[in-house]
Short mmCIF file of N, CA and C in Angstrom, two decimals:
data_model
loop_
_atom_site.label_atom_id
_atom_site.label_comp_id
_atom_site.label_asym_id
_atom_site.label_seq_id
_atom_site.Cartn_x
_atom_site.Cartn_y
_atom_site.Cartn_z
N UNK A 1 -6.21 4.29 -11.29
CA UNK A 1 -6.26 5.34 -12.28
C UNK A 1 -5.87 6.68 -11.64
N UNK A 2 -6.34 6.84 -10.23
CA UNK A 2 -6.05 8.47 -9.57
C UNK A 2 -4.68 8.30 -9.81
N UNK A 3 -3.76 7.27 -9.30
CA UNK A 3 -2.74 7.41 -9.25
C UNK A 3 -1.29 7.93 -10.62
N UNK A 4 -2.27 7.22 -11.72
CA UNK A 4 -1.47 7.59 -13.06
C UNK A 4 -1.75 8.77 -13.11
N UNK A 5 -2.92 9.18 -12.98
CA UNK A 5 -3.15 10.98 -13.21
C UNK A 5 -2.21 11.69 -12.16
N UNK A 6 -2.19 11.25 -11.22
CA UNK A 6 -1.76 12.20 -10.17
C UNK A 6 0.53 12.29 -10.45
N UNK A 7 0.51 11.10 -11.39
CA UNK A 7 2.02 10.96 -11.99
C UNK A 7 1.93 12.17 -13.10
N UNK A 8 0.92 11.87 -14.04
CA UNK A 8 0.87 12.45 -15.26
C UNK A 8 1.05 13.64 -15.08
N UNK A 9 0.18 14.33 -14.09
CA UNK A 9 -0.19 15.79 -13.62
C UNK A 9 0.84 16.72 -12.72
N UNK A 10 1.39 15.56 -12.11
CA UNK A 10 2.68 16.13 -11.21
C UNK A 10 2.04 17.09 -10.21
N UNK A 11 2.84 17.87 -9.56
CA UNK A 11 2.82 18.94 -8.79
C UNK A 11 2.26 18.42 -7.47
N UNK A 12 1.54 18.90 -6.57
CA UNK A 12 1.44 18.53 -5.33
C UNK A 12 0.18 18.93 -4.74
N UNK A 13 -0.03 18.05 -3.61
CA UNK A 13 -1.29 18.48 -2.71
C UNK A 13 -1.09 19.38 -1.85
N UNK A 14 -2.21 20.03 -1.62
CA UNK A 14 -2.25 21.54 -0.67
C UNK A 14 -1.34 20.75 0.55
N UNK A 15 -0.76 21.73 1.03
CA UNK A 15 0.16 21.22 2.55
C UNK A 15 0.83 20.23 2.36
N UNK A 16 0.89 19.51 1.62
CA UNK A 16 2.09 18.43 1.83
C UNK A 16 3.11 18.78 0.80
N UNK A 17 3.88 17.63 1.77
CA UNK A 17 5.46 18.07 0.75
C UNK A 17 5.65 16.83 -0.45
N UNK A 18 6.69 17.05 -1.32
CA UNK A 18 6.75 16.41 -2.38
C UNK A 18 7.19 15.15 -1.98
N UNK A 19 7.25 14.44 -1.22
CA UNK A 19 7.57 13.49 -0.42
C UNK A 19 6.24 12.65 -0.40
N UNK A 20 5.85 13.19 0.35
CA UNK A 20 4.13 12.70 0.95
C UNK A 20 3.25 13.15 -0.44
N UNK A 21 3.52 13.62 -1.13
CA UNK A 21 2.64 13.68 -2.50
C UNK A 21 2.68 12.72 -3.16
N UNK A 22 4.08 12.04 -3.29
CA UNK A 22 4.79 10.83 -3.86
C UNK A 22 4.14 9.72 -3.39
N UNK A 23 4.02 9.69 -2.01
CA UNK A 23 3.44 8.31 -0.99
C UNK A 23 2.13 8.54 -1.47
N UNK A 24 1.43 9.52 -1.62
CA UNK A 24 -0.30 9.87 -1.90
C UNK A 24 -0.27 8.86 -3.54
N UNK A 25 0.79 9.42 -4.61
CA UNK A 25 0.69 8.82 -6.07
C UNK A 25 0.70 7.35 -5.99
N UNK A 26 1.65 6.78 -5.15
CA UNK A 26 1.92 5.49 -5.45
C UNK A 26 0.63 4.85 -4.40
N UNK A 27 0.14 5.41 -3.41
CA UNK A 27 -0.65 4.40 -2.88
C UNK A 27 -1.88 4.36 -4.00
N UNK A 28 -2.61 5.35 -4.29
CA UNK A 28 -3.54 5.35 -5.44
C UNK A 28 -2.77 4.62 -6.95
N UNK A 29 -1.31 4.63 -7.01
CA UNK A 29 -1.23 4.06 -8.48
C UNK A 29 -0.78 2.63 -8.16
N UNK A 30 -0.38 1.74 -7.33
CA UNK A 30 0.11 0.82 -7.02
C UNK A 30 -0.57 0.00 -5.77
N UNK A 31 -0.39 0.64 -4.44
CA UNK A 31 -1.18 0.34 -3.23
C UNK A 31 -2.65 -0.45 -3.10
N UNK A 32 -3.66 0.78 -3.73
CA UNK A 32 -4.71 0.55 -3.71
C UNK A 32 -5.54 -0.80 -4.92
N UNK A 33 -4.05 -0.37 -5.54
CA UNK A 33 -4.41 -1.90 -6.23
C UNK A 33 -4.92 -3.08 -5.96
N UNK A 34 -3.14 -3.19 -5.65
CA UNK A 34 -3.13 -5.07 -4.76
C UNK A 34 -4.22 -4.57 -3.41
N UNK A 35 -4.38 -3.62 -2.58
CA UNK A 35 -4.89 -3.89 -1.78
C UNK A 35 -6.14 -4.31 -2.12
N UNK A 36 -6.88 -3.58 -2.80
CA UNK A 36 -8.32 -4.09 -3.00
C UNK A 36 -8.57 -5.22 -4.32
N UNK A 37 -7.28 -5.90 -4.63
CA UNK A 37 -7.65 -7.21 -5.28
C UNK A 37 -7.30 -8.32 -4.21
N UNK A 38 -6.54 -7.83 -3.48
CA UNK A 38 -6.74 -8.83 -1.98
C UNK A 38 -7.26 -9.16 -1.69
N UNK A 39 -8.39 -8.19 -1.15
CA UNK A 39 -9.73 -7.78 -0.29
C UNK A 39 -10.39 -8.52 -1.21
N UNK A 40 -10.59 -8.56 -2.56
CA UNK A 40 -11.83 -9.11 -3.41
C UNK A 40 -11.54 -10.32 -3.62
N UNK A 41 -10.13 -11.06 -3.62
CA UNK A 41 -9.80 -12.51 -3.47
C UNK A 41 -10.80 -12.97 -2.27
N UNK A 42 -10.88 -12.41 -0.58
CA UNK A 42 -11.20 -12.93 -0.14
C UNK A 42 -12.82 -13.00 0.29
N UNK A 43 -13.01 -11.46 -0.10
CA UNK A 43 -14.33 -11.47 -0.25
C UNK A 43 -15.53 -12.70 -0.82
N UNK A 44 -14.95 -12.94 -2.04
CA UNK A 44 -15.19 -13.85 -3.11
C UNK A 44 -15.11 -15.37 -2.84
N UNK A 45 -14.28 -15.35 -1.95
CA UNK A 45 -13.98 -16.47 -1.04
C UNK A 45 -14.70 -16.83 0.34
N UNK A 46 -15.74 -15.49 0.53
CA UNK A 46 -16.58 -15.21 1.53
C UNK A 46 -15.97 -15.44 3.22
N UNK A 47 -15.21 -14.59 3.28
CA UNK A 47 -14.02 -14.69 4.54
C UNK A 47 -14.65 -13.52 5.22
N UNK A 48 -14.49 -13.37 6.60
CA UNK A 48 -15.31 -12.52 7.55
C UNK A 48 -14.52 -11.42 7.55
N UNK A 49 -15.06 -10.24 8.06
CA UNK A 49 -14.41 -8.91 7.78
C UNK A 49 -13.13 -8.71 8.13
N UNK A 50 -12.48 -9.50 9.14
CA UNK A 50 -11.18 -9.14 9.99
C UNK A 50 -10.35 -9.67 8.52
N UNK A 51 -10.35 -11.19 8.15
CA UNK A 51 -9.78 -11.39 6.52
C UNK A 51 -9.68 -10.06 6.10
N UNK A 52 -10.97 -9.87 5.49
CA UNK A 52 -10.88 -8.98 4.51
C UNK A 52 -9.42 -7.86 5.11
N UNK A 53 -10.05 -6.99 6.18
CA UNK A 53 -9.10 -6.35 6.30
C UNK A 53 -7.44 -6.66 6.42
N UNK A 54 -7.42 -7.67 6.54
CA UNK A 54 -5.98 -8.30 6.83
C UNK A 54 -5.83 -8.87 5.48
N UNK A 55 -6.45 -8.62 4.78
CA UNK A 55 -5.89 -8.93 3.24
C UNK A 55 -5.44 -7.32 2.00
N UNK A 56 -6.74 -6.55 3.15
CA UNK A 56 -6.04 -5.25 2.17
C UNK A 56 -5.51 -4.44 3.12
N UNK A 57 -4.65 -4.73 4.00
CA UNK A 57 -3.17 -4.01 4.71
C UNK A 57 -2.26 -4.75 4.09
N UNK A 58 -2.36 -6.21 3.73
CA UNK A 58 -0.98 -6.75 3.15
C UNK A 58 -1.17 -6.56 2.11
N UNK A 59 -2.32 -6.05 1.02
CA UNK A 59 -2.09 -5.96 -0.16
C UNK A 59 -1.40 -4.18 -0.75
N UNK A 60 -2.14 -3.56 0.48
CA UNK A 60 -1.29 -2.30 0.16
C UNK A 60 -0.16 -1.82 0.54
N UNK A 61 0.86 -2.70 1.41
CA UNK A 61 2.13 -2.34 1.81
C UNK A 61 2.60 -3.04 0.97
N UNK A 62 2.52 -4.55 0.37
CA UNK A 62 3.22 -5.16 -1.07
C UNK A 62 3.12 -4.32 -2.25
N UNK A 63 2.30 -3.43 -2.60
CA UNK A 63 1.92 -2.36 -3.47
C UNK A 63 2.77 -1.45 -3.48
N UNK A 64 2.91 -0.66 -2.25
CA UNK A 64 3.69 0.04 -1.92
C UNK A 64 5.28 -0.34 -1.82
N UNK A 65 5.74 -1.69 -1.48
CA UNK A 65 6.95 -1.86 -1.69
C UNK A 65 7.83 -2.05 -2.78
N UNK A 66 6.44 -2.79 -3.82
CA UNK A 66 6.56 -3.06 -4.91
C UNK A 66 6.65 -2.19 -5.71
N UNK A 67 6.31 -0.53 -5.50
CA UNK A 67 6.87 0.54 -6.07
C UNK A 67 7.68 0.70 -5.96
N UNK A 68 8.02 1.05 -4.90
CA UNK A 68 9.38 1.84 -4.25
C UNK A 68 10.58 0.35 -4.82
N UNK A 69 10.69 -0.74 -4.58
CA UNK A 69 11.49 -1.07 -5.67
C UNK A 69 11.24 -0.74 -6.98
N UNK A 70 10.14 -0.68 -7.84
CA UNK A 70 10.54 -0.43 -9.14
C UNK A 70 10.81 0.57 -9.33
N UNK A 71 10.86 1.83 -8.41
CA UNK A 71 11.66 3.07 -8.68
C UNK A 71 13.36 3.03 -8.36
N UNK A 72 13.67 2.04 -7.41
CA UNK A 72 15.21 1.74 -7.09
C UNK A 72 15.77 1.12 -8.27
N UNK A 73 14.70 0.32 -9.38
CA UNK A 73 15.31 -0.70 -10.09
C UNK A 73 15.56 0.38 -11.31
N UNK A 74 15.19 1.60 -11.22
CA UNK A 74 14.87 2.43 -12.62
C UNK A 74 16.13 2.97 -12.88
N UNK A 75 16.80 3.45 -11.55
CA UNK A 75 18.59 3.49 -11.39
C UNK A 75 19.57 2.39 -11.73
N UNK A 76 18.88 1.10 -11.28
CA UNK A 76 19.98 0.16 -10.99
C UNK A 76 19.90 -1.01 -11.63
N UNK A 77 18.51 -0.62 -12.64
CA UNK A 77 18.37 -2.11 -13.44
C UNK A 77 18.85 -1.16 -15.44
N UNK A 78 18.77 -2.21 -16.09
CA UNK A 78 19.00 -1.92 -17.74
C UNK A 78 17.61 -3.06 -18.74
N UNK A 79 17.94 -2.63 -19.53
CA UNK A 79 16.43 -2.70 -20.49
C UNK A 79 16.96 -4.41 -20.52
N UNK A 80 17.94 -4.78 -20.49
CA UNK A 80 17.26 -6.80 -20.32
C UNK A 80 17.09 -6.86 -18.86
N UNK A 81 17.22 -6.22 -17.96
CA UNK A 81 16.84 -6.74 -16.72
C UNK A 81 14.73 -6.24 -16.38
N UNK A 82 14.97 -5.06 -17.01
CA UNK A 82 13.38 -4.09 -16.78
C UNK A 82 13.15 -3.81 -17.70
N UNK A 83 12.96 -4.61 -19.30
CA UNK A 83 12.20 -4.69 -19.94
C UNK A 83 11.49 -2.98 -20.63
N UNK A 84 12.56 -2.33 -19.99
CA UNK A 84 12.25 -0.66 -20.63
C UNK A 84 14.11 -0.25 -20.50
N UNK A 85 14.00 0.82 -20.62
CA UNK A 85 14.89 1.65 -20.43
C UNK A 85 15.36 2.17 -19.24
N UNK A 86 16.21 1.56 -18.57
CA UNK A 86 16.70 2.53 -17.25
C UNK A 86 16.63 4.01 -16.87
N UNK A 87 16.46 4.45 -16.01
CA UNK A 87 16.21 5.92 -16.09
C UNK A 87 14.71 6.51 -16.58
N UNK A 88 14.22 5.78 -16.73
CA UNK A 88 12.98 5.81 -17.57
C UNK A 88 12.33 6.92 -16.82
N UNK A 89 12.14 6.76 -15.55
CA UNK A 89 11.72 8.01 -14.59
C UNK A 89 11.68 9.26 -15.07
N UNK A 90 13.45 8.97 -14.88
CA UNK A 90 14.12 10.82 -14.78
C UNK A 90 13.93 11.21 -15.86
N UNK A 91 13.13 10.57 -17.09
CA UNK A 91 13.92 10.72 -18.25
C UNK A 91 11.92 11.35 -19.05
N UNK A 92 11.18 11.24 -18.15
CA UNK A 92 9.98 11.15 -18.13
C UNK A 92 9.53 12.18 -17.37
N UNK A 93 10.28 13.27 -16.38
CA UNK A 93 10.49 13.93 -15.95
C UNK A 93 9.41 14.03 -14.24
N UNK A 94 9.83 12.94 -14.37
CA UNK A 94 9.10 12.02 -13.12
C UNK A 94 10.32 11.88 -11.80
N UNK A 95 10.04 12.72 -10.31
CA UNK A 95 10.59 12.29 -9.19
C UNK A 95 10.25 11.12 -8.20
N UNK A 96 10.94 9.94 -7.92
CA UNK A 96 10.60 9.11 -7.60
C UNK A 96 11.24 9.13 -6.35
N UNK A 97 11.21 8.05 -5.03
CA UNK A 97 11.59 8.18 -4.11
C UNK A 97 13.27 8.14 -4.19
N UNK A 98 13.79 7.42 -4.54
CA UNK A 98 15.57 7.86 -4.53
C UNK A 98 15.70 9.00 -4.61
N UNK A 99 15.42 9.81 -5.92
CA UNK A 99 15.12 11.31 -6.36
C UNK A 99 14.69 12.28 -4.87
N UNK A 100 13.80 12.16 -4.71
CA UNK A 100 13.04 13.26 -3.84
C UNK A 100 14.31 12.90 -2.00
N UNK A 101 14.38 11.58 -1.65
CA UNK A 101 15.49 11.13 -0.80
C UNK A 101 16.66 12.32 -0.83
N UNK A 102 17.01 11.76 -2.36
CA UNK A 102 18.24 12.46 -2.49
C UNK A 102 18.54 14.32 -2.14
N UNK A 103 17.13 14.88 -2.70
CA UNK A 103 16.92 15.90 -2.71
C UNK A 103 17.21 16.67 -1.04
N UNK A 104 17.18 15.44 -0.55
CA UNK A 104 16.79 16.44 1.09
C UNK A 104 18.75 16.38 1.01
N UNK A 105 19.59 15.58 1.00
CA UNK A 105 21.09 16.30 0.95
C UNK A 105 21.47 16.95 0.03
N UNK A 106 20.96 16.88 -1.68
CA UNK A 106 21.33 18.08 -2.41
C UNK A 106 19.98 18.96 -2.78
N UNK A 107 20.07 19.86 -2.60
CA UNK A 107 19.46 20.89 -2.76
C UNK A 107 19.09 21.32 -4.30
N UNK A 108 20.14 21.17 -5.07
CA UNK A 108 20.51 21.27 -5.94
C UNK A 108 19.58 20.52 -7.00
N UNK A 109 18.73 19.66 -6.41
CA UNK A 109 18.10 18.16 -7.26
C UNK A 109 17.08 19.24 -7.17
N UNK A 110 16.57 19.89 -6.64
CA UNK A 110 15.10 20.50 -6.38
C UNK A 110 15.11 21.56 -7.73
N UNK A 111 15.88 21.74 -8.03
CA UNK A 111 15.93 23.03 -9.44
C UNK A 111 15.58 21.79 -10.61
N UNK A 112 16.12 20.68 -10.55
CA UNK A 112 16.34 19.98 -11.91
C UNK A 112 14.68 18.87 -11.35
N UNK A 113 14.52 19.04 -10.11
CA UNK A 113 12.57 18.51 -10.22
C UNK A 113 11.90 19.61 -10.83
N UNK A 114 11.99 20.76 -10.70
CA UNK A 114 11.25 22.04 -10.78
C UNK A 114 10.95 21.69 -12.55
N UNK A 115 12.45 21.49 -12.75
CA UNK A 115 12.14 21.49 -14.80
C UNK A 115 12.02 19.86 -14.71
N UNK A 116 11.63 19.26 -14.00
CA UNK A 116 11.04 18.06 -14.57
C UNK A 116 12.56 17.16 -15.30
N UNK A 117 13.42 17.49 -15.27
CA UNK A 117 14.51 17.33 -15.96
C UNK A 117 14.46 17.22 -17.28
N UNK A 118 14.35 18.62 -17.71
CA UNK A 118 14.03 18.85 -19.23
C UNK A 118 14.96 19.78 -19.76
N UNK A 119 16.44 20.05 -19.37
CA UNK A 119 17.40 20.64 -20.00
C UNK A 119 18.30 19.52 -19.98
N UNK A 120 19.55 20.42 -20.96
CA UNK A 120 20.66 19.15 -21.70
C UNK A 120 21.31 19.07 -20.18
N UNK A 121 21.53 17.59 -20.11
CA UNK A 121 22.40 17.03 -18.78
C UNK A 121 21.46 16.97 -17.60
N UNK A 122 20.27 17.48 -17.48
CA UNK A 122 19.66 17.24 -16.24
C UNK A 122 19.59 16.01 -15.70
N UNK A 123 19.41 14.99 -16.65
CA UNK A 123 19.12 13.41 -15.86
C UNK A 123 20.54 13.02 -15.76
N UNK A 124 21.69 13.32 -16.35
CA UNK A 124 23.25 12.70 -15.95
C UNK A 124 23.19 13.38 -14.74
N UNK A 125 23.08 14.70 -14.48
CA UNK A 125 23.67 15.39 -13.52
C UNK A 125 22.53 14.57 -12.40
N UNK A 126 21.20 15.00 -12.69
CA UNK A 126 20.24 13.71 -10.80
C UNK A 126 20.52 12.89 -10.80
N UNK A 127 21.15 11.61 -11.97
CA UNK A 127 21.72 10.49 -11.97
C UNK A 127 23.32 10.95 -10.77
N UNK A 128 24.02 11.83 -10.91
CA UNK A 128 25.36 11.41 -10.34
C UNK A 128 24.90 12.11 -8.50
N UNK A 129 23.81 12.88 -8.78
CA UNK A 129 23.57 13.46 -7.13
C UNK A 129 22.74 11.99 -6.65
N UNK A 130 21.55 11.50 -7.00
CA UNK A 130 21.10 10.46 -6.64
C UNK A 130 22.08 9.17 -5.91
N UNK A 131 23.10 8.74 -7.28
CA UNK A 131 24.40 7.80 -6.46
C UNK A 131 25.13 8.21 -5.36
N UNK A 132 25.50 9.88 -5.40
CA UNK A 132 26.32 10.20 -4.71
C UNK A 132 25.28 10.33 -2.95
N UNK A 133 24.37 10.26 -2.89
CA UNK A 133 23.48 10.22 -1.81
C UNK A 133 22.96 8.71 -1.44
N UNK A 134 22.05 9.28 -0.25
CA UNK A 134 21.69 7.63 0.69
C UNK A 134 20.22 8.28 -0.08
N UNK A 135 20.00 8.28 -1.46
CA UNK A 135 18.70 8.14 -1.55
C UNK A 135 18.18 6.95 -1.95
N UNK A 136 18.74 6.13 -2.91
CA UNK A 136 18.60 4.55 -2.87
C UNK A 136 18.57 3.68 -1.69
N UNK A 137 19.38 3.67 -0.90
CA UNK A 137 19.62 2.77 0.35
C UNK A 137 18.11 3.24 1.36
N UNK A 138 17.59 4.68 0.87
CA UNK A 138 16.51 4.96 1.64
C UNK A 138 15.29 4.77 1.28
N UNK A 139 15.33 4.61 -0.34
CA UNK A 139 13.93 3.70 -0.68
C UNK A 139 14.25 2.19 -0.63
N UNK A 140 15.27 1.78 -0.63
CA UNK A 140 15.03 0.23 -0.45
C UNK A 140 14.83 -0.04 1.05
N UNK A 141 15.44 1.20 2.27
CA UNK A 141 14.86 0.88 3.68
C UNK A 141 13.34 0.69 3.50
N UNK A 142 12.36 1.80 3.03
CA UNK A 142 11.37 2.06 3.14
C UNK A 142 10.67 1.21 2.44
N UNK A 143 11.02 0.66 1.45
CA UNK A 143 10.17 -1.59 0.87
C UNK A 143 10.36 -2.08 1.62
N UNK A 144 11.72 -2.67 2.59
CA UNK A 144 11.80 -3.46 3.00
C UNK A 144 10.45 -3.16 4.59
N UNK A 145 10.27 -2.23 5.05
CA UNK A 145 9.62 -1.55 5.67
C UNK A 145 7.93 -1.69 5.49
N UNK A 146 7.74 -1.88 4.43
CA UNK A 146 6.43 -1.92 4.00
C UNK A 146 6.54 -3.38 3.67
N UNK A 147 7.24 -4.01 3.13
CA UNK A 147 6.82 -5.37 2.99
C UNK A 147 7.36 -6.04 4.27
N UNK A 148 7.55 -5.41 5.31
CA UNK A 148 7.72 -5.60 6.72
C UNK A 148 5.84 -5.75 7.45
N UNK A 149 5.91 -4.46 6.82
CA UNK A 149 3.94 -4.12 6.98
C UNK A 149 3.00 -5.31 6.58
N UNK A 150 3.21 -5.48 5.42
CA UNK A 150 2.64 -6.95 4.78
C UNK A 150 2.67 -8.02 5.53
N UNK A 151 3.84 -8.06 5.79
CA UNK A 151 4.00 -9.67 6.66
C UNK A 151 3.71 -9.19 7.77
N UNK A 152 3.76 -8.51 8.61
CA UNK A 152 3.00 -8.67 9.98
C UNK A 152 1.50 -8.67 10.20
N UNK A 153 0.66 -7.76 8.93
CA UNK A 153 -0.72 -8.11 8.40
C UNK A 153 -1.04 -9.63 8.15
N UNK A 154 -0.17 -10.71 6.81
CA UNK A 154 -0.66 -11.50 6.55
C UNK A 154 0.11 -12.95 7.55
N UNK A 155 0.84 -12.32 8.95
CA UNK A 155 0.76 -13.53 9.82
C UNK A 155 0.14 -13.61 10.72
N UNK A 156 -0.93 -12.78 10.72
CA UNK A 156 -2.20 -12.67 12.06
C UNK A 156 -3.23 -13.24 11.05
N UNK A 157 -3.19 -14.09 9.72
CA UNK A 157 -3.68 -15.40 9.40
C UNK A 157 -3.46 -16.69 10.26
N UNK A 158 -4.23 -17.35 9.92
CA UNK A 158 -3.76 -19.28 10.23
C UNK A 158 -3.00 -19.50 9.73
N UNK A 159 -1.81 -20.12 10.12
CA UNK A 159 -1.11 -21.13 9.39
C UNK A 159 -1.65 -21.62 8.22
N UNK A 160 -0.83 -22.16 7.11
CA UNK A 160 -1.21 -22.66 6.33
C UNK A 160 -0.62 -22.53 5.25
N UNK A 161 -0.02 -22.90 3.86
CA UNK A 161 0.65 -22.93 2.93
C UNK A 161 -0.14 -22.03 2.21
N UNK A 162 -0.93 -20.89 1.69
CA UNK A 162 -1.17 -20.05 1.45
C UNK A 162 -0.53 -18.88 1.92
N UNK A 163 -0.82 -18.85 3.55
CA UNK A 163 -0.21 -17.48 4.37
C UNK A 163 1.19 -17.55 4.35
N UNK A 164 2.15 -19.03 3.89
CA UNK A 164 3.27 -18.80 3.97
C UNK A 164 3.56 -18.54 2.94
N UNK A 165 3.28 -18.55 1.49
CA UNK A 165 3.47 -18.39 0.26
C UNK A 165 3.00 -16.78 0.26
N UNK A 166 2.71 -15.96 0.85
CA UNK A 166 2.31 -14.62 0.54
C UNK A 166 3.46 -14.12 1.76
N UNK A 167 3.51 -15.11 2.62
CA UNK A 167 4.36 -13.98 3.81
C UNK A 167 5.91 -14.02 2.53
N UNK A 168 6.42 -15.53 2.12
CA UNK A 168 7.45 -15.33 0.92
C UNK A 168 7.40 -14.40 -0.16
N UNK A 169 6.21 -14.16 -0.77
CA UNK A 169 6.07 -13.26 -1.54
C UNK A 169 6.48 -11.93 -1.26
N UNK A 170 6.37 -11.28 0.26
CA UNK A 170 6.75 -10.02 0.89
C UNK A 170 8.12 -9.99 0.48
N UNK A 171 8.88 -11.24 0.66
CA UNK A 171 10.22 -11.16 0.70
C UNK A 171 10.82 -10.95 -0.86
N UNK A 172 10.31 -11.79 -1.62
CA UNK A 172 10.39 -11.78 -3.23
C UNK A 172 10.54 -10.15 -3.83
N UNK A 173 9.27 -9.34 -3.30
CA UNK A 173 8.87 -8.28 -3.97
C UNK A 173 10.07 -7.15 -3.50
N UNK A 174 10.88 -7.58 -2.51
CA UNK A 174 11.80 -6.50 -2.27
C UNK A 174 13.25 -7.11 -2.53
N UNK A 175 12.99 -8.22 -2.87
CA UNK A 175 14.97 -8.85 -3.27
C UNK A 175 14.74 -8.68 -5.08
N UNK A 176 13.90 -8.50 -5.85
CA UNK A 176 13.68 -8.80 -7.06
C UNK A 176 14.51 -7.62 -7.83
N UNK A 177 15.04 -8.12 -8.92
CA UNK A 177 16.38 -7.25 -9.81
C UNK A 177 15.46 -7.42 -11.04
N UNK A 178 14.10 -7.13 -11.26
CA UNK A 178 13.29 -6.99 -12.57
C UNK A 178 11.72 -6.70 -12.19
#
């Protein structure tokens, strides 16, 4: 829930940059999710504390990756692939990691975050600075990165067709086009 508010509400935490405000939203709106339904899978399952913890590091870097693709897919997917509207973000006046990426080579993106992209052409125009930048290629580094995180959390498990079905899952959550 912090995390939808902290979307809804926008703007930023004392000292940090809009970057790391972003990483703060999604770990509270996404992260802390899976991580602590991890943790309560194994809890529930009555697994000793090191589990536990090794269930909510892989549940919050799959969280986390699993954002940061569905913000890559918001550019690059269409309403039969994501079940909404493409752009849905920009269009919501929401900066997501491609967005804020992009921002550090155009400058220019930081006026059209400021209005949330709420004048005529603002989302064509962050739509053509976004493509024209490595801000996509830099949130899909940064999933593959975190669901890098995941799997090195959930292979200091045992063996076993569980741990390999979640270490696959790492891989799933960052090749997925929906």
């Amino acid at each position: 829930v912090k995390g939808e508010v902290m979307q809804m509400r926008g703007g930023h935490l004392k000292d940090v940059t809009a970057l790391e405000y972003y990483f703060h939203k999604n770990y509270y709106k996404t992260g802390s999710l899976m991580a602590n339904s991890c943790k309560a899978a194994v809890v529930l399952a009555d697994h000793d504390e090191e589990v536990q913890k090794i269930a909510f590091a892989y549940g919050k870097h799959i969280g986390l990756a699993f954002q940061l693709v569905d913000d890559v897919l918001d550019f690059e997917g269409d309403f039969n692939s994501l079940g909404k509207p493409g752009l849905a973000d920009l269009k919501a006046g929401l900066a997501t990691a491609p967005v804020l990426f992009a921002a550090e080579e155009f400058p220019r993106l930081q006026v059209l975050i400021d209005r949330k992209f709420n004048e005529p052409g603002d989302v064509d125009e962050a739509l053509e600075l976004v493509e024209a930048s490595s801000g996509l290629a830099r949130a899909k580094d940064l999933a593959v990165a975190q669901a890098d995180l995941a799997l090195d959390a959930v292979m200091k498990l045992r063996p076993s067709p569980a741990r390999d079905a979640l270490a696959h899952l790492a891989y799933k959550v960052v090749v997925r086009k929906h």
